[in-house]
mmCIF file of C-alpha atoms in Angstrom:
data_model
loop_
_atom_site.group_PDB
_atom_site.id
_atom_site.type_symbol
_atom_site.label_atom_id
_atom_site.label_comp_id
_atom_site.label_asym_id
_atom_site.label_seq_id
_atom_site.Cartn_x
_atom_site.Cartn_y
_atom_site.Cartn_z
ATOM 1 C CA MET D 1 59.052 36.619 91.948
ATOM 2 C CA PRO D 2 59.823 37.453 88.315
ATOM 3 C CA ASN D 3 57.050 37.235 85.711
ATOM 4 C CA ARG D 4 54.257 37.017 88.278
ATOM 5 C CA PRO D 5 51.209 39.109 87.466
ATOM 6 C CA VAL D 6 50.720 42.141 89.696
ATOM 7 C CA LEU D 7 47.546 43.308 91.410
ATOM 8 C CA ASP D 8 47.470 46.825 92.834
ATOM 9 C CA PHE D 9 45.717 46.974 96.214
ATOM 10 C CA TRP D 10 44.515 50.542 96.758
ATOM 11 C CA TYR D 11 43.515 51.007 100.374
ATOM 12 C CA GLU D 12 42.629 53.730 102.860
ATOM 13 C CA PHE D 13 43.444 53.309 106.556
ATOM 14 C CA ALA D 14 40.059 54.792 107.568
ATOM 15 C CA SER D 15 38.179 52.225 105.464
ATOM 16 C CA PRO D 16 36.578 49.287 107.313
ATOM 17 C CA TYR D 17 36.475 47.109 104.219
ATOM 18 C CA SER D 18 40.133 47.859 103.503
ATOM 19 C CA PHE D 19 40.752 46.428 106.981
ATOM 20 C CA LEU D 20 39.121 43.143 105.964
ATOM 21 C CA SER D 21 41.148 42.938 102.758
ATOM 22 C CA ALA D 22 44.443 43.854 104.406
ATOM 23 C CA LEU D 23 44.204 40.866 106.741
ATOM 24 C CA ARG D 24 43.649 38.302 103.984
ATOM 25 C CA ALA D 25 44.900 39.652 100.655
ATOM 26 C CA GLU D 26 48.568 38.622 100.895
ATOM 27 C CA ALA D 27 47.881 34.947 101.572
ATOM 28 C CA LEU D 28 45.271 34.761 98.822
ATOM 29 C CA ALA D 29 47.601 36.494 96.361
ATOM 30 C CA ASP D 30 50.360 33.985 97.119
ATOM 31 C CA GLU D 31 47.939 31.111 96.515
ATOM 32 C CA ALA D 32 46.944 32.665 93.187
ATOM 33 C CA GLY D 33 50.556 33.266 92.107
ATOM 34 C CA VAL D 34 49.986 37.024 92.035
ATOM 35 C CA THR D 35 52.214 39.767 93.436
ATOM 36 C CA LEU D 36 50.208 42.187 95.567
ATOM 37 C CA ARG D 37 51.332 45.806 95.370
ATOM 38 C CA TRP D 38 50.195 47.748 98.454
ATOM 39 C CA ARG D 39 49.103 51.286 97.532
ATOM 40 C CA PRO D 40 47.859 53.478 100.390
ATOM 41 C CA PHE D 41 46.013 56.619 99.335
ATOM 42 C CA LEU D 42 43.509 59.143 100.702
ATOM 43 C CA LEU D 43 39.781 59.007 100.031
ATOM 44 C CA GLY D 44 39.189 62.453 101.557
ATOM 45 C CA PRO D 45 40.155 64.427 98.423
ATOM 46 C CA ILE D 46 38.098 62.063 96.253
ATOM 47 C CA PHE D 47 35.050 62.459 98.500
ATOM 48 C CA ALA D 48 35.573 66.236 98.540
ATOM 49 C CA GLY D 49 35.355 66.240 94.758
ATOM 50 C CA GLN D 50 31.835 64.833 95.152
ATOM 51 C CA GLY D 51 30.906 67.482 97.702
ATOM 52 C CA TRP D 52 31.212 65.149 100.697
ATOM 53 C CA THR D 53 32.890 66.304 103.902
ATOM 54 C CA THR D 54 32.964 62.899 105.597
ATOM 55 C CA SER D 55 32.465 59.196 104.906
ATOM 56 C CA PRO D 56 29.285 58.216 103.042
ATOM 57 C CA PHE D 57 28.711 55.797 105.934
ATOM 58 C CA ASN D 58 28.199 58.900 108.106
ATOM 59 C CA LEU D 59 26.322 60.914 105.489
ATOM 60 C CA PHE D 60 23.775 58.161 104.854
ATOM 61 C CA PRO D 61 22.711 56.635 108.200
ATOM 62 C CA ASN D 62 21.048 53.520 106.745
ATOM 63 C CA LYS D 63 24.186 52.758 104.767
ATOM 64 C CA GLY D 64 26.294 53.265 107.873
ATOM 65 C CA ARG D 65 24.140 50.970 110.000
ATOM 66 C CA TYR D 66 24.260 48.313 107.328
ATOM 67 C CA MET D 67 28.037 48.599 106.967
ATOM 68 C CA TRP D 68 28.743 48.132 110.684
ATOM 69 C CA ARG D 69 26.351 45.167 110.889
ATOM 70 C CA ASP D 70 27.900 43.643 107.776
ATOM 71 C CA LEU D 71 31.344 44.138 109.281
ATOM 72 C CA GLU D 72 30.187 42.344 112.430
ATOM 73 C CA ARG D 73 29.079 39.379 110.319
ATOM 74 C CA GLN D 74 32.304 39.250 108.319
ATOM 75 C CA THR D 75 34.638 39.540 111.305
ATOM 76 C CA THR D 76 32.666 37.002 113.348
ATOM 77 C CA ARG D 77 32.771 34.531 110.471
ATOM 78 C CA ASN D 78 36.536 34.939 110.186
ATOM 79 C CA GLY D 79 37.323 34.987 113.907
ATOM 80 C CA ILE D 80 38.447 38.625 113.891
ATOM 81 C CA ARG D 81 37.758 41.000 116.754
ATOM 82 C CA LEU D 82 35.878 44.159 115.765
ATOM 83 C CA MET D 83 35.872 47.397 117.729
ATOM 84 C CA ARG D 84 34.519 50.557 116.168
ATOM 85 C CA PRO D 85 37.140 53.312 116.298
ATOM 86 C CA ASN D 86 36.255 56.703 117.697
ATOM 87 C CA PRO D 87 36.289 59.027 115.862
ATOM 88 C CA PHE D 88 35.138 57.490 112.602
ATOM 89 C CA PRO D 89 36.442 58.010 110.050
ATOM 90 C CA GLN D 90 39.951 58.268 111.439
ATOM 91 C CA ASN D 91 42.461 60.870 110.259
ATOM 92 C CA SER D 92 44.669 58.689 108.077
ATOM 93 C CA LEU D 93 46.996 61.299 106.556
ATOM 94 C CA VAL D 94 50.125 60.517 108.583
ATOM 95 C CA ALA D 95 49.423 56.783 108.515
ATOM 96 C CA ALA D 96 49.359 56.786 104.709
ATOM 97 C CA ARG D 97 52.607 58.763 104.573
ATOM 98 C CA VAL D 98 54.284 56.311 106.956
ATOM 99 C CA ALA D 99 53.112 53.356 104.868
ATOM 100 C CA LEU D 100 54.513 54.944 101.713
ATOM 101 C CA ALA D 101 57.822 55.621 103.463
ATOM 102 C CA GLY D 102 58.223 51.877 104.008
ATOM 103 C CA ARG D 103 57.617 50.737 100.459
ATOM 104 C CA GLU D 104 61.269 50.371 99.456
ATOM 105 C CA ALA D 105 62.238 48.791 102.791
ATOM 106 C CA GLY D 106 59.460 46.226 102.427
ATOM 107 C CA TRP D 107 57.640 46.694 105.729
ATOM 108 C CA THR D 108 54.560 48.448 104.325
ATOM 109 C CA PRO D 109 52.325 45.320 104.324
ATOM 110 C CA ALA D 110 53.178 44.317 107.906
ATOM 111 C CA PHE D 111 52.823 47.895 109.139
ATOM 112 C CA SER D 112 49.488 48.279 107.366
ATOM 113 C CA ARG D 113 48.075 45.085 108.860
ATOM 114 C CA ALA D 114 49.241 46.110 112.335
ATOM 115 C CA LEU D 115 47.711 49.574 112.020
ATOM 116 C CA PHE D 116 44.408 48.282 110.648
ATOM 117 C CA THR D 117 44.241 45.882 113.592
ATOM 118 C CA ALA D 118 44.919 48.743 116.017
ATOM 119 C CA ALA D 119 42.118 50.770 114.456
ATOM 120 C CA PHE D 120 39.389 48.205 113.896
ATOM 121 C CA SER D 121 40.167 45.434 116.377
ATOM 122 C CA GLU D 122 41.382 47.629 119.244
ATOM 123 C CA GLY D 123 39.525 50.895 118.543
ATOM 124 C CA ARG D 124 42.706 52.935 118.728
ATOM 125 C CA ASN D 125 43.289 56.316 117.103
ATOM 126 C CA ILE D 126 45.739 55.859 114.225
ATOM 127 C CA ALA D 127 46.499 59.585 114.161
ATOM 128 C CA GLU D 128 48.306 59.226 117.497
ATOM 129 C CA GLU D 129 52.070 58.841 117.237
ATOM 130 C CA ALA D 130 52.159 56.147 119.932
ATOM 131 C CA VAL D 131 49.831 53.981 117.850
ATOM 132 C CA LEU D 132 51.947 54.502 114.738
ATOM 133 C CA VAL D 133 55.130 53.698 116.665
ATOM 134 C CA ALA D 134 53.633 50.468 118.024
ATOM 135 C CA ALA D 135 52.590 49.365 114.529
ATOM 136 C CA LEU D 136 56.038 50.186 113.137
ATOM 137 C CA ARG D 137 57.732 48.144 115.838
ATOM 138 C CA GLN D 138 55.351 45.259 115.221
ATOM 139 C CA ALA D 139 56.345 45.410 111.547
ATOM 140 C CA GLY D 140 60.047 45.344 112.414
ATOM 141 C CA ALA D 141 60.605 48.937 111.303
ATOM 142 C CA ASP D 142 62.599 51.617 113.121
ATOM 143 C CA PRO D 143 60.263 54.469 114.166
ATOM 144 C CA GLY D 144 63.292 56.747 114.491
ATOM 145 C CA GLN D 145 63.829 56.438 110.746
ATOM 146 C CA ALA D 146 60.291 55.858 109.506
ATOM 147 C CA LEU D 147 58.574 58.852 111.100
ATOM 148 C CA PRO D 148 61.093 61.472 109.901
ATOM 149 C CA ALA D 149 60.934 59.926 106.426
ATOM 150 C CA ALA D 150 57.131 60.185 106.496
ATOM 151 C CA ARG D 151 57.436 63.907 107.269
ATOM 152 C CA SER D 152 59.736 64.556 104.312
ATOM 153 C CA GLU D 153 58.550 66.624 101.370
ATOM 154 C CA GLU D 154 59.371 63.700 99.074
ATOM 155 C CA VAL D 155 56.918 61.351 100.810
ATOM 156 C CA LYS D 156 54.266 64.053 101.179
ATOM 157 C CA GLY D 157 54.508 64.676 97.436
ATOM 158 C CA ARG D 158 54.372 60.973 96.722
ATOM 159 C CA LEU D 159 51.107 60.569 98.633
ATOM 160 C CA LYS D 160 49.553 63.480 96.746
ATOM 161 C CA ALA D 161 50.674 61.907 93.471
ATOM 162 C CA GLU D 162 49.266 58.496 94.461
ATOM 163 C CA THR D 163 45.914 60.029 95.360
ATOM 164 C CA GLU D 164 45.815 61.921 92.062
ATOM 165 C CA LEU D 165 46.655 58.695 90.225
ATOM 166 C CA ALA D 166 43.814 56.926 92.038
ATOM 167 C CA LYS D 167 41.466 59.677 90.863
ATOM 168 C CA SER D 168 42.690 59.363 87.277
ATOM 169 C CA LEU D 169 42.065 55.604 87.364
ATOM 170 C CA GLY D 170 38.463 56.203 88.339
ATOM 171 C CA ILE D 171 38.841 54.930 91.896
ATOM 172 C CA PHE D 172 35.982 56.172 94.091
ATOM 173 C CA GLY D 173 36.216 53.957 97.190
ATOM 174 C CA ALA D 174 38.385 51.508 99.057
ATOM 175 C CA PRO D 175 39.541 48.894 98.792
ATOM 176 C CA THR D 176 39.945 48.915 95.024
ATOM 177 C CA PHE D 177 41.992 46.336 93.150
ATOM 178 C CA VAL D 178 43.465 47.187 89.746
ATOM 179 C CA THR D 179 44.871 44.506 87.447
ATOM 180 C CA GLY D 180 47.742 44.875 85.019
ATOM 181 C CA ASP D 181 45.325 45.429 82.140
ATOM 182 C CA GLY D 182 43.511 48.191 84.028
ATOM 183 C CA GLU D 183 40.438 46.306 85.225
ATOM 184 C CA LEU D 184 38.973 47.763 88.442
ATOM 185 C CA PHE D 185 37.376 45.711 91.196
ATOM 186 C CA TRP D 186 35.839 47.592 94.133
ATOM 187 C CA GLY D 187 35.277 46.120 97.568
ATOM 188 C CA ASP D 188 36.610 43.362 99.784
ATOM 189 C CA ASP D 189 34.071 40.969 98.296
ATOM 190 C CA ARG D 190 35.723 41.375 94.876
ATOM 191 C CA LEU D 191 39.220 40.409 96.045
ATOM 192 C CA GLU D 192 39.065 36.814 94.831
ATOM 193 C CA GLU D 193 37.650 37.859 91.466
ATOM 194 C CA ALA D 194 40.371 40.491 91.084
ATOM 195 C CA LEU D 195 43.080 37.922 91.834
ATOM 196 C CA GLY D 196 41.592 35.513 89.314
ATOM 197 C CA TRP D 197 41.507 38.214 86.643
ATOM 198 C CA ALA D 198 45.076 39.258 87.434
ATOM 199 C CA ALA D 199 46.264 35.656 87.172
ATOM 200 C CA ASP D 200 44.273 34.497 84.147
ATOM 201 C CA GLY D 201 42.756 37.533 82.475
ATOM 202 C CA ARG D 202 39.151 37.746 81.366
#
């Protein structure tokens, strides 16, 4: 819709809290009169810049235990099945490229929701091509076109550029929501606040 405020939804396919946001953000954005712009990126390079080689939920055991218990509470409350993927975190490189390849065609949101569900509700490995193909089909996309596009140098370069942009914006985790005036909101529990700011400003 023209003239609707835009909220950028920066998400990482390996992120459990991005999973929660992906399943509810679109409906909430529509209610708020906000256009949600889906922006997959990679947290790995951002973590590496802090000297981390894996998720902080693995590096700090108490934080990890809390996160999985919190996720159990949130999914139970919302009637969502939770299954911890193995390995965790998942290798999300190809998944992010595929999601970016679908931006112009418009199937990125549906593909992302399907893939998050495969990872965190079914415990499937999103690095496997069969899992990607199933999510593409569920989103109404043609895997025969989407996967070659995701392997193109153009899409690979676009993902690198998106991740660098995320860094320059000060994004350090996912999900992060960025409003049109540059306000950052980190975490699934800040989604409603981010939408309100995007719609009405401070």
